[in-house]
Amino acid sequence: MGGSYQEALAQSVTNPFTEETGIKVNLVGTADLAKVRAMQLTGKVEWDIYLDGGTVLASGSKQGFWERLDPSIFELKQLVVRPTIDVATYEIYAAGIMWDPKRYGPGKHPANFAEFFDLKRFPGRRAMRPVPDGALEIALLADGVAPKDMYPLDLDRAFRALDRIKSNVVWPVATPQSVSFVQTGEVDFSITYANRAKATTAPGGGVPLAFSLEQNVLNTGAVAVLKGARNKEGAMKLIAYMLRSEVEVRLERQAGNIPVSKNAASMFSAEDRKWQPDLNNSSTVTISSEYWADNFDAVSRRFKEWIMT
């Protein structure tokens, strides 16, 4: 988490939740599922809620990390994506290409993933998050795979595509670095999220950056309650609060993602919507949580080994 998104979450969700309920919420940087596994094996569960991309939460669900959710706490008819047995989706977000428009004007920057992988036409350093879900889909889109043919992933083809640009890629550990590296000129182009670009155009956001909505990879923001959570009841209340229409509007006006509440979606201004991707764009891929639930651990190991070699 971290950076502008954590600030938006605190200001729009957790602080108002505390004011309404008296339940205090502490936000901490997210570790990976290995930390969750370790806490549950030792019986020392430090967190109550886990918030991350839908692919990560789906993998955790497959491994039995989360408590069952009570569907009666949600306004189910208002949700575009309904909760599963143990995971609630609260937003949809877009990964895409970011650049500094003062350094790279029209036609001087990549706008889709094939161009991002074209080092001859668009030379320069790239930044990509060191996580496989999203990076591999982007590599396959760049290599010409049609969105409808994306799954199951052709892993060998994806890694061959990544090999072509590996020498020009840096791997920011935290999401805010995928923005700051562009702002400082350490990289020329970055794969990051639309909401992160939006934050740079706000007061205090630093160097204003641009973001391409020509082609994106869509993922979901999801949340679950850890088995063994010490504050299970309060955690369930927070998740129900997050999915309320007015709360989703408040969060996404600041964060810039797409809410799952049908009521919330109609409450945005044209300025808000200009940072939101077209969900009907035929060149865009929605990441399959089902695929990653079955493959996340094995593919992550291969991806980490590939980065280090």
PDB file of C-alpha atoms in Angstrom:
ATOM      1  CA  MET A   1       0.000   0.000   0.000  1.00  0.00           C
ATOM      2  CA  GLY A   2       1.735   3.172   1.155  1.00  0.00           C
ATOM      3  CA  GLY A   3       1.936   6.571  -0.506  1.00  0.00           C
ATOM      4  CA  SER A   4      -1.063   8.463  -1.838  1.00  0.00           C
ATOM      5  CA  TYR A   5      -3.324   5.414  -1.782  1.00  0.00           C
ATOM      6  CA  GLN A   6      -2.817   4.774   1.917  1.00  0.00           C
ATOM      7  CA  GLU A   7      -3.522   8.445   2.564  1.00  0.00           C
ATOM      8  CA  ALA A   8      -6.744   8.238   0.539  1.00  0.00           C
ATOM      9  CA  LEU A   9      -7.805   5.106   2.407  1.00  0.00           C
ATOM     10  CA  ALA A  10      -7.181   6.748   5.766  1.00  0.00           C
ATOM     11  CA  GLN A  11      -8.897  10.023   4.926  1.00  0.00           C
ATOM     12  CA  SER A  12     -11.855   8.530   3.083  1.00  0.00           C
ATOM     13  CA  VAL A  13     -12.463   5.239   4.867  1.00  0.00           C
ATOM     14  CA  THR A  14     -10.708   4.356   8.089  1.00  0.00           C
ATOM     15  CA  ASN A  15     -10.734   7.750   9.837  1.00  0.00           C
ATOM     16  CA  PRO A  16     -14.464   8.329   9.164  1.00  0.00           C
ATOM     17  CA  PHE A  17     -15.128   4.710  10.196  1.00  0.00           C
ATOM     18  CA  THR A  18     -13.409   5.342  13.518  1.00  0.00           C
ATOM     19  CA  GLU A  19     -15.419   8.538  14.023  1.00  0.00           C
ATOM     20  CA  GLU A  20     -18.674   6.677  13.363  1.00  0.00           C
ATOM     21  CA  THR A  21     -17.996   3.497  15.334  1.00  0.00           C
ATOM     22  CA  GLY A  22     -15.228   4.305  17.804  1.00  0.00           C
ATOM     23  CA  ILE A  23     -13.210   1.389  16.402  1.00  0.00           C
ATOM     24  CA  LYS A  24      -9.596   2.435  15.831  1.00  0.00           C
ATOM     25  CA  VAL A  25      -7.852   1.256  12.668  1.00  0.00           C
ATOM     26  CA  ASN A  26      -4.080   1.083  12.220  1.00  0.00           C
ATOM     27  CA  LEU A  27      -2.822   0.863   8.628  1.00  0.00           C
ATOM     28  CA  VAL A  28       0.451  -0.949   8.026  1.00  0.00           C
ATOM     29  CA  GLY A  29       2.393  -1.717   4.867  1.00  0.00           C
ATOM     30  CA  THR A  30       1.259  -4.964   3.282  1.00  0.00           C
ATOM     31  CA  ALA A  31       3.622  -7.919   3.303  1.00  0.00           C
ATOM     32  CA  ASP A  32       3.086 -10.974   1.131  1.00  0.00           C
ATOM     33  CA  LEU A  33       1.040 -14.070   1.899  1.00  0.00           C
ATOM     34  CA  ALA A  34       4.077 -15.767   3.385  1.00  0.00           C
ATOM     35  CA  LYS A  35       3.704 -13.423   6.357  1.00  0.00           C
ATOM     36  CA  VAL A  36       0.060 -14.429   6.747  1.00  0.00           C
ATOM     37  CA  ARG A  37       1.012 -18.115   6.586  1.00  0.00           C
ATOM     38  CA  ALA A  38       3.724 -17.625   9.202  1.00  0.00           C
ATOM     39  CA  MET A  39       1.403 -15.781  11.586  1.00  0.00           C
ATOM     40  CA  GLN A  40      -1.255 -18.467  11.334  1.00  0.00           C
ATOM     41  CA  LEU A  41       1.217 -21.336  11.748  1.00  0.00           C
ATOM     42  CA  THR A  42       2.597 -19.761  14.928  1.00  0.00           C
ATOM     43  CA  GLY A  43      -0.818 -18.662  16.201  1.00  0.00           C
ATOM     44  CA  LYS A  44       0.408 -15.062  16.468  1.00  0.00           C
ATOM     45  CA  VAL A  45      -1.964 -13.244  14.140  1.00  0.00           C
ATOM     46  CA  GLU A  46      -1.026  -9.557  14.218  1.00  0.00           C
ATOM     47  CA  TRP A  47      -3.454  -8.302  11.576  1.00  0.00           C
ATOM     48  CA  ASP A  48      -7.237  -8.417  11.427  1.00  0.00           C
ATOM     49  CA  ILE A  49      -7.767  -7.453   7.784  1.00  0.00           C
ATOM     50  CA  TYR A  50      -5.724  -8.120   4.670  1.00  0.00           C
ATOM     51  CA  LEU A  51      -6.147  -5.754   1.716  1.00  0.00           C
ATOM     52  CA  ASP A  52      -4.516  -6.355  -1.675  1.00  0.00           C
ATOM     53  CA  GLY A  53      -5.224  -7.216  -5.290  1.00  0.00           C
ATOM     54  CA  GLY A  54      -7.916  -9.776  -5.991  1.00  0.00           C
ATOM     55  CA  THR A  55      -5.381 -12.277  -7.312  1.00  0.00           C
ATOM     56  CA  VAL A  56      -3.481 -12.289  -4.017  1.00  0.00           C
ATOM     57  CA  LEU A  57      -6.668 -12.587  -1.973  1.00  0.00           C
ATOM     58  CA  ALA A  58      -7.882 -15.434  -4.188  1.00  0.00           C
ATOM     59  CA  SER A  59      -4.632 -17.285  -3.567  1.00  0.00           C
ATOM     60  CA  GLY A  60      -5.063 -16.741   0.165  1.00  0.00           C
ATOM     61  CA  SER A  61      -8.601 -18.074  -0.097  1.00  0.00           C
ATOM     62  CA  LYS A  62      -7.313 -21.209  -1.814  1.00  0.00           C
ATOM     63  CA  GLN A  63      -4.925 -21.702   1.100  1.00  0.00           C
ATOM     64  CA  GLY A  64      -7.666 -21.235   3.702  1.00  0.00           C
ATOM     65  CA  PHE A  65      -6.345 -18.006   5.220  1.00  0.00           C
ATOM     66  CA  TRP A  66      -9.606 -16.046   5.537  1.00  0.00           C
ATOM     67  CA  GLU A  67     -12.713 -16.084   7.707  1.00  0.00           C
ATOM     68  CA  ARG A  68     -16.112 -16.659   6.093  1.00  0.00           C
ATOM     69  CA  LEU A  69     -18.041 -13.458   5.382  1.00  0.00           C
ATOM     70  CA  ASP A  70     -21.663 -12.964   6.352  1.00  0.00           C
ATOM     71  CA  PRO A  71     -23.456 -11.887   3.129  1.00  0.00           C
ATOM     72  CA  SER A  72     -26.192 -10.178   5.146  1.00  0.00           C
ATOM     73  CA  ILE A  73     -23.791  -7.337   6.034  1.00  0.00           C
ATOM     74  CA  PHE A  74     -23.631  -6.186   2.386  1.00  0.00           C
ATOM     75  CA  GLU A  75     -26.091  -4.449   0.055  1.00  0.00           C
ATOM     76  CA  LEU A  76     -25.612  -7.248  -2.482  1.00  0.00           C
ATOM     77  CA  LYS A  77     -28.001  -5.878  -5.127  1.00  0.00           C
ATOM     78  CA  GLN A  78     -25.855  -2.747  -5.384  1.00  0.00           C
ATOM     79  CA  LEU A  79     -22.568  -4.553  -6.040  1.00  0.00           C
ATOM     80  CA  VAL A  80     -21.151  -5.116  -9.521  1.00  0.00           C
ATOM     81  CA  VAL A  81     -18.816  -7.756  -8.072  1.00  0.00           C
ATOM     82  CA  ARG A  82     -20.374  -9.744  -5.262  1.00  0.00           C
ATOM     83  CA  PRO A  83     -18.306 -11.061  -2.359  1.00  0.00           C
ATOM     84  CA  THR A  84     -17.186 -14.680  -2.434  1.00  0.00           C
ATOM     85  CA  ILE A  85     -17.420 -16.887   0.630  1.00  0.00           C
ATOM     86  CA  ASP A  86     -14.437 -15.143   2.228  1.00  0.00           C
ATOM     87  CA  VAL A  87     -13.289 -12.231   0.019  1.00  0.00           C
ATOM     88  CA  ALA A  88     -14.996  -8.892  -0.713  1.00  0.00           C
ATOM     89  CA  THR A  89     -14.061  -6.876  -3.809  1.00  0.00           C
ATOM     90  CA  TYR A  90     -14.383  -3.142  -3.243  1.00  0.00           C
ATOM     91  CA  GLU A  91     -12.806  -1.550  -6.341  1.00  0.00           C
ATOM     92  CA  ILE A  92     -11.439  -2.125  -9.838  1.00  0.00           C
ATOM     93  CA  TYR A  93      -8.139  -0.502 -10.770  1.00  0.00           C
ATOM     94  CA  ALA A  94      -6.100  -0.095 -13.920  1.00  0.00           C
ATOM     95  CA  ALA A  95      -2.410  -0.711 -14.531  1.00  0.00           C
ATOM     96  CA  GLY A  96      -0.881   1.076 -17.480  1.00  0.00           C
ATOM     97  CA  ILE A  97       1.913   3.281 -18.732  1.00  0.00           C
ATOM     98  CA  MET A  98       2.987   6.465 -16.941  1.00  0.00           C
ATOM     99  CA  TRP A  99       5.360   9.176 -18.164  1.00  0.00           C
ATOM    100  CA  ASP A 100       6.331  12.812 -17.620  1.00  0.00           C
ATOM    101  CA  PRO A 101       4.477  14.826 -20.299  1.00  0.00           C
ATOM    102  CA  LYS A 102       7.021  17.657 -20.092  1.00  0.00           C
ATOM    103  CA  ARG A 103       9.780  15.259 -21.131  1.00  0.00           C
ATOM    104  CA  TYR A 104       7.764  13.205 -23.595  1.00  0.00           C
ATOM    105  CA  GLY A 105       5.079  14.896 -25.642  1.00  0.00           C
ATOM    106  CA  PRO A 106       2.538  13.319 -28.029  1.00  0.00           C
ATOM    107  CA  GLY A 107       4.055  10.500 -30.061  1.00  0.00           C
ATOM    108  CA  LYS A 108       7.227  10.477 -27.958  1.00  0.00           C
ATOM    109  CA  HIS A 109       6.063   7.983 -25.343  1.00  0.00           C
ATOM    110  CA  PRO A 110       4.582   4.457 -25.459  1.00  0.00           C
ATOM    111  CA  ALA A 111       0.802   4.379 -25.132  1.00  0.00           C
ATOM    112  CA  ASN A 112       0.204   0.619 -25.292  1.00  0.00           C
ATOM    113  CA  PHE A 113       2.157  -2.408 -24.134  1.00  0.00           C
ATOM    114  CA  ALA A 114       3.631  -3.331 -27.523  1.00  0.00           C
ATOM    115  CA  GLU A 115       5.137   0.169 -27.624  1.00  0.00           C
ATOM    116  CA  PHE A 116       6.348  -0.154 -24.030  1.00  0.00           C
ATOM    117  CA  PHE A 117       8.316  -3.219 -25.151  1.00  0.00           C
ATOM    118  CA  ASP A 118       9.645  -1.441 -28.270  1.00  0.00           C
ATOM    119  CA  LEU A 119      13.086  -0.242 -27.177  1.00  0.00           C
ATOM    120  CA  LYS A 120      14.050   0.971 -30.645  1.00  0.00           C
ATOM    121  CA  ARG A 121      11.099   3.292 -31.143  1.00  0.00           C
ATOM    122  CA  PHE A 122      10.919   4.354 -27.489  1.00  0.00           C
ATOM    123  CA  PRO A 123      14.384   3.993 -25.945  1.00  0.00           C
ATOM    124  CA  GLY A 124      14.880   4.523 -22.244  1.00  0.00           C
ATOM    125  CA  ARG A 125      14.609   2.861 -18.870  1.00  0.00           C
ATOM    126  CA  ARG A 126      11.397   1.207 -17.722  1.00  0.00           C
ATOM    127  CA  ALA A 127       9.954   0.449 -14.285  1.00  0.00           C
ATOM    128  CA  MET A 128       7.722  -2.534 -13.582  1.00  0.00           C
ATOM    129  CA  ARG A 129       6.468  -3.877 -10.272  1.00  0.00           C
ATOM    130  CA  PRO A 130       8.236  -7.130  -9.312  1.00  0.00           C
ATOM    131  CA  VAL A 131       4.989  -9.108  -9.103  1.00  0.00           C
ATOM    132  CA  PRO A 132       3.924 -11.697 -11.682  1.00  0.00           C
ATOM    133  CA  ASP A 133       0.180 -11.027 -11.775  1.00  0.00           C
ATOM    134  CA  GLY A 134      -0.099  -8.168 -14.220  1.00  0.00           C
ATOM    135  CA  ALA A 135       3.511  -8.219 -15.434  1.00  0.00           C
ATOM    136  CA  LEU A 136       3.030 -11.499 -17.299  1.00  0.00           C
ATOM    137  CA  GLU A 137      -0.287 -10.418 -18.808  1.00  0.00           C
ATOM    138  CA  ILE A 138       1.353  -7.177 -19.967  1.00  0.00           C
ATOM    139  CA  ALA A 139       4.234  -9.118 -21.540  1.00  0.00           C
ATOM    140  CA  LEU A 140       1.823 -11.358 -23.441  1.00  0.00           C
ATOM    141  CA  LEU A 141      -0.273  -8.413 -24.646  1.00  0.00           C
ATOM    142  CA  ALA A 142       2.943  -6.768 -25.842  1.00  0.00           C
ATOM    143  CA  ASP A 143       3.813  -9.974 -27.688  1.00  0.00           C
ATOM    144  CA  GLY A 144       0.516 -10.006 -29.542  1.00  0.00           C
ATOM    145  CA  VAL A 145      -1.669 -12.336 -27.481  1.00  0.00           C
ATOM    146  CA  ALA A 146      -5.340 -11.365 -27.768  1.00  0.00           C
ATOM    147  CA  PRO A 147      -7.142 -10.683 -24.483  1.00  0.00           C
ATOM    148  CA  LYS A 148      -9.624 -13.483 -25.173  1.00  0.00           C
ATOM    149  CA  ASP A 149      -6.727 -15.955 -25.478  1.00  0.00           C
ATOM    150  CA  MET A 150      -4.873 -14.828 -22.361  1.00  0.00           C
ATOM    151  CA  TYR A 151      -5.644 -17.749 -20.022  1.00  0.00           C
ATOM    152  CA  PRO A 152      -4.114 -20.082 -19.182  1.00  0.00           C
ATOM    153  CA  LEU A 153      -0.977 -17.967 -19.419  1.00  0.00           C
ATOM    154  CA  ASP A 154       1.729 -19.095 -21.836  1.00  0.00           C
ATOM    155  CA  LEU A 155       4.477 -18.647 -19.275  1.00  0.00           C
ATOM    156  CA  ASP A 156       7.388 -19.482 -21.565  1.00  0.00           C
ATOM    157  CA  ARG A 157       6.207 -16.918 -24.112  1.00  0.00           C
ATOM    158  CA  ALA A 158       5.703 -14.293 -21.396  1.00  0.00           C
ATOM    159  CA  PHE A 159       9.229 -14.720 -20.028  1.00  0.00           C
ATOM    160  CA  ARG A 160      10.705 -14.607 -23.536  1.00  0.00           C
ATOM    161  CA  ALA A 161       8.935 -11.285 -24.083  1.00  0.00           C
ATOM    162  CA  LEU A 162      10.205  -9.952 -20.760  1.00  0.00           C
ATOM    163  CA  ASP A 163      13.727 -11.056 -21.686  1.00  0.00           C
ATOM    164  CA  ARG A 164      13.677  -8.501 -24.525  1.00  0.00           C
ATOM    165  CA  ILE A 165      13.448  -5.549 -22.145  1.00  0.00           C
ATOM    166  CA  LYS A 166      14.951  -6.964 -18.950  1.00  0.00           C
ATOM    167  CA  SER A 167      18.223  -5.035 -19.293  1.00  0.00           C
ATOM    168  CA  ASN A 168      16.238  -1.765 -19.426  1.00  0.00           C
ATOM    169  CA  VAL A 169      13.927  -2.494 -16.492  1.00  0.00           C
ATOM    170  CA  VAL A 170      14.212  -1.509 -12.841  1.00  0.00           C
ATOM    171  CA  TRP A 171      11.974  -3.170 -10.261  1.00  0.00           C
ATOM    172  CA  PRO A 172      10.595  -0.760  -7.632  1.00  0.00           C
ATOM    173  CA  VAL A 173       9.779  -2.700  -4.490  1.00  0.00           C
ATOM    174  CA  ALA A 174       6.957  -0.395  -3.351  1.00  0.00           C
ATOM    175  CA  THR A 175       4.243   1.063  -5.558  1.00  0.00           C
ATOM    176  CA  PRO A 176       5.075   4.721  -4.705  1.00  0.00           C
ATOM    177  CA  GLN A 177       8.540   4.179  -6.211  1.00  0.00           C
ATOM    178  CA  SER A 178       6.971   3.368  -9.581  1.00  0.00           C
ATOM    179  CA  VAL A 179       5.827   6.996  -9.527  1.00  0.00           C
ATOM    180  CA  SER A 180       8.818   8.705  -7.900  1.00  0.00           C
ATOM    181  CA  PHE A 181      11.241   7.053 -10.319  1.00  0.00           C
ATOM    182  CA  VAL A 182       9.459   8.827 -13.183  1.00  0.00           C
ATOM    183  CA  GLN A 183       9.228  12.117 -11.320  1.00  0.00           C
ATOM    184  CA  THR A 184      12.970  12.140 -10.613  1.00  0.00           C
ATOM    185  CA  GLY A 185      13.908  10.961 -14.113  1.00  0.00           C
ATOM    186  CA  GLU A 186      15.433   7.723 -12.865  1.00  0.00           C
ATOM    187  CA  VAL A 187      13.245   5.937 -15.414  1.00  0.00           C
ATOM    188  CA  ASP A 188      11.556   7.207 -18.551  1.00  0.00           C
ATOM    189  CA  PHE A 189       8.376   5.128 -18.495  1.00  0.00           C
ATOM    190  CA  SER A 190       6.691   3.132 -15.753  1.00  0.00           C
ATOM    191  CA  ILE A 191       3.986   0.532 -15.383  1.00  0.00           C
ATOM    192  CA  THR A 192       1.861   1.700 -12.482  1.00  0.00           C
ATOM    193  CA  TYR A 193      -1.742   2.508 -11.631  1.00  0.00           C
ATOM    194  CA  ALA A 194      -4.107   5.207 -12.855  1.00  0.00           C
ATOM    195  CA  ASN A 195      -4.892   6.382  -9.343  1.00  0.00           C
ATOM    196  CA  ARG A 196      -1.193   6.962  -8.706  1.00  0.00           C
ATOM    197  CA  ALA A 197      -0.962   9.202 -11.769  1.00  0.00           C
ATOM    198  CA  LYS A 198      -4.057  11.102 -10.668  1.00  0.00           C
ATOM    199  CA  ALA A 199      -2.445  11.798  -7.290  1.00  0.00           C
ATOM    200  CA  THR A 200       0.524  13.527  -8.951  1.00  0.00           C
ATOM    201  CA  THR A 201      -1.795  16.149 -10.440  1.00  0.00           C
ATOM    202  CA  ALA A 202      -3.198  17.125  -7.041  1.00  0.00           C
ATOM    203  CA  PRO A 203      -1.634  19.775  -4.777  1.00  0.00           C
ATOM    204  CA  GLY A 204       1.473  18.332  -3.153  1.00  0.00           C
ATOM    205  CA  GLY A 205       1.704  15.526  -5.695  1.00  0.00           C
ATOM    206  CA  GLY A 206       5.097  16.568  -7.025  1.00  0.00           C
ATOM    207  CA  VAL A 207       5.818  16.490 -10.750  1.00  0.00           C
ATOM    208  CA  PRO A 208       2.469  15.986 -12.579  1.00  0.00           C
ATOM    209  CA  LEU A 209       2.523  12.814 -14.648  1.00  0.00           C
ATOM    210  CA  ALA A 210       0.391  11.391 -17.462  1.00  0.00           C
ATOM    211  CA  PHE A 211      -1.172   7.955 -17.834  1.00  0.00           C
ATOM    212  CA  SER A 212      -2.371   6.029 -20.872  1.00  0.00           C
ATOM    213  CA  LEU A 213      -5.885   4.587 -20.983  1.00  0.00           C
ATOM    214  CA  GLU A 214      -5.320   3.221 -24.491  1.00  0.00           C
ATOM    215  CA  GLN A 215      -4.580  -0.250 -23.105  1.00  0.00           C
ATOM    216  CA  ASN A 216      -4.700  -1.443 -19.525  1.00  0.00           C
ATOM    217  CA  VAL A 217      -4.652  -4.468 -17.307  1.00  0.00           C
ATOM    218  CA  LEU A 218      -7.481  -4.407 -14.801  1.00  0.00           C
ATOM    219  CA  ASN A 219      -7.364  -5.918 -11.355  1.00  0.00           C
ATOM    220  CA  THR A 220      -9.605  -5.775  -8.341  1.00  0.00           C
ATOM    221  CA  GLY A 221      -8.925  -4.373  -4.923  1.00  0.00           C
ATOM    222  CA  ALA A 222     -10.166  -6.877  -2.364  1.00  0.00           C
ATOM    223  CA  VAL A 223     -10.257  -7.380   1.363  1.00  0.00           C
ATOM    224  CA  ALA A 224     -10.625 -10.275   3.789  1.00  0.00           C
ATOM    225  CA  VAL A 225     -10.515 -11.041   7.503  1.00  0.00           C
ATOM    226  CA  LEU A 226      -7.672 -13.257   8.690  1.00  0.00           C
ATOM    227  CA  LYS A 227      -8.492 -16.482  10.479  1.00  0.00           C
ATOM    228  CA  GLY A 228      -7.454 -15.999  14.072  1.00  0.00           C
ATOM    229  CA  ALA A 229      -8.013 -12.224  13.939  1.00  0.00           C
ATOM    230  CA  ARG A 230      -8.240 -10.769  17.409  1.00  0.00           C
ATOM    231  CA  ASN A 231     -10.745  -8.116  16.347  1.00  0.00           C
ATOM    232  CA  LYS A 232     -12.911 -10.170  13.980  1.00  0.00           C
ATOM    233  CA  GLU A 233     -16.170  -8.347  14.722  1.00  0.00           C
ATOM    234  CA  GLY A 234     -14.673  -4.903  14.138  1.00  0.00           C
ATOM    235  CA  ALA A 235     -12.966  -6.128  10.976  1.00  0.00           C
ATOM    236  CA  MET A 236     -16.266  -7.369   9.556  1.00  0.00           C
ATOM    237  CA  LYS A 237     -17.851  -4.021  10.316  1.00  0.00           C
ATOM    238  CA  LEU A 238     -15.052  -2.193   8.498  1.00  0.00           C
ATOM    239  CA  ILE A 239     -15.463  -4.337   5.369  1.00  0.00           C
ATOM    240  CA  ALA A 240     -19.208  -3.705   5.316  1.00  0.00           C
ATOM    241  CA  TYR A 241     -18.505   0.008   5.746  1.00  0.00           C
ATOM    242  CA  MET A 242     -16.028   0.025   2.837  1.00  0.00           C
ATOM    243  CA  LEU A 243     -18.688  -1.254   0.439  1.00  0.00           C
ATOM    244  CA  ARG A 244     -21.284   1.375   1.295  1.00  0.00           C
ATOM    245  CA  SER A 245     -22.017   3.583  -1.724  1.00  0.00           C
ATOM    246  CA  GLU A 246     -21.189   6.899  -0.094  1.00  0.00           C
ATOM    247  CA  VAL A 247     -17.914   5.532   1.277  1.00  0.00           C
ATOM    248  CA  GLU A 248     -16.893   4.157  -2.119  1.00  0.00           C
ATOM    249  CA  VAL A 249     -17.591   7.526  -3.722  1.00  0.00           C
ATOM    250  CA  ARG A 250     -15.516   9.309  -1.093  1.00  0.00           C
ATOM    251  CA  LEU A 251     -12.596   6.908  -1.562  1.00  0.00           C
ATOM    252  CA  GLU A 252     -12.568   6.833  -5.352  1.00  0.00           C
ATOM    253  CA  ARG A 253     -12.957  10.594  -5.798  1.00  0.00           C
ATOM    254  CA  GLN A 254      -9.611  10.767  -4.063  1.00  0.00           C
ATOM    255  CA  ALA A 255      -8.004   7.489  -5.171  1.00  0.00           C
ATOM    256  CA  GLY A 256      -9.237   7.483  -8.765  1.00  0.00           C
ATOM    257  CA  ASN A 257     -10.287   3.848  -9.156  1.00  0.00           C
ATOM    258  CA  ILE A 258     -13.678   2.345 -10.070  1.00  0.00           C
ATOM    259  CA  PRO A 259     -16.109   1.420  -7.290  1.00  0.00           C
ATOM    260  CA  VAL A 260     -18.072  -1.829  -7.274  1.00  0.00           C
ATOM    261  CA  SER A 261     -21.194  -0.086  -5.976  1.00  0.00           C
ATOM    262  CA  LYS A 262     -23.686   0.585  -8.772  1.00  0.00           C
ATOM    263  CA  ASN A 263     -24.996   3.659  -6.965  1.00  0.00           C
ATOM    264  CA  ALA A 264     -21.495   5.055  -6.483  1.00  0.00           C
ATOM    265  CA  ALA A 265     -20.623   4.767 -10.168  1.00  0.00           C
ATOM    266  CA  SER A 266     -23.219   7.353 -11.137  1.00  0.00           C
ATOM    267  CA  MET A 267     -21.991   9.953  -8.660  1.00  0.00           C
ATOM    268  CA  PHE A 268     -18.688  10.908 -10.324  1.00  0.00           C
ATOM    269  CA  SER A 269     -17.920  14.086 -12.229  1.00  0.00           C
ATOM    270  CA  ALA A 270     -16.321  14.209 -15.679  1.00  0.00           C
ATOM    271  CA  GLU A 271     -13.028  15.124 -13.985  1.00  0.00           C
ATOM    272  CA  ASP A 272     -13.234  11.999 -11.821  1.00  0.00           C
ATOM    273  CA  ARG A 273     -14.073   9.768 -14.788  1.00  0.00           C
ATOM    274  CA  LYS A 274     -11.158  10.904 -16.953  1.00  0.00           C
ATOM    275  CA  TRP A 275      -8.826   8.755 -14.842  1.00  0.00           C
ATOM    276  CA  GLN A 276     -11.057   5.694 -15.060  1.00  0.00           C
ATOM    277  CA  PRO A 277     -10.551   3.107 -17.831  1.00  0.00           C
ATOM    278  CA  ASP A 278     -13.229   2.004 -20.263  1.00  0.00           C
ATOM    279  CA  LEU A 279     -14.252  -1.426 -18.983  1.00  0.00           C
ATOM    280  CA  ASN A 280     -15.450  -2.314 -22.507  1.00  0.00           C
ATOM    281  CA  ASN A 281     -12.082  -1.620 -24.184  1.00  0.00           C
ATOM    282  CA  SER A 282     -11.397  -4.736 -26.289  1.00  0.00           C
ATOM    283  CA  SER A 283      -7.606  -4.371 -25.977  1.00  0.00           C
ATOM    284  CA  THR A 284      -7.720  -4.457 -22.190  1.00  0.00           C
ATOM    285  CA  VAL A 285      -7.424  -7.570 -20.022  1.00  0.00           C
ATOM    286  CA  THR A 286      -9.102  -8.214 -16.690  1.00  0.00           C
ATOM    287  CA  ILE A 287      -6.805 -10.354 -14.571  1.00  0.00           C
ATOM    288  CA  SER A 288      -8.249 -13.773 -13.744  1.00  0.00           C
ATOM    289  CA  SER A 289      -8.342 -14.287  -9.989  1.00  0.00           C
ATOM    290  CA  GLU A 290      -9.330 -17.910 -10.643  1.00  0.00           C
ATOM    291  CA  TYR A 291      -6.145 -18.569 -12.628  1.00  0.00           C
ATOM    292  CA  TRP A 292      -3.939 -16.913 -10.041  1.00  0.00           C
ATOM    293  CA  ALA A 293      -5.625 -18.661  -7.120  1.00  0.00           C
ATOM    294  CA  ASP A 294      -4.356 -21.934  -8.566  1.00  0.00           C
ATOM    295  CA  ASN A 295      -0.971 -20.721  -9.821  1.00  0.00           C
ATOM    296  CA  PHE A 296       0.185 -17.763  -7.746  1.00  0.00           C
ATOM    297  CA  ASP A 297       2.794 -19.495  -5.562  1.00  0.00           C
ATOM    298  CA  ALA A 298       4.466 -21.517  -8.319  1.00  0.00           C
ATOM    299  CA  VAL A 299       4.527 -18.663 -10.831  1.00  0.00           C
ATOM    300  CA  SER A 300       5.755 -16.208  -8.188  1.00  0.00           C
ATOM    301  CA  ARG A 301       8.732 -18.434  -7.440  1.00  0.00           C
ATOM    302  CA  ARG A 302       9.607 -18.647 -11.123  1.00  0.00           C
ATOM    303  CA  PHE A 303       9.193 -14.879 -11.541  1.00  0.00           C
ATOM    304  CA  LYS A 304      11.419 -14.058  -8.560  1.00  0.00           C
ATOM    305  CA  GLU A 305      14.097 -16.443  -9.807  1.00  0.00           C
ATOM    306  CA  TRP A 306      13.918 -14.888 -13.273  1.00  0.00           C
ATOM    307  CA  ILE A 307      14.412 -11.370 -11.875  1.00  0.00           C
ATOM    308  CA  MET A 308      17.459 -12.468  -9.895  1.00  0.00           C
ATOM    309  CA  THR A 309      19.188 -14.235 -12.796  1.00  0.00           C
TER     310      THR A 309
END
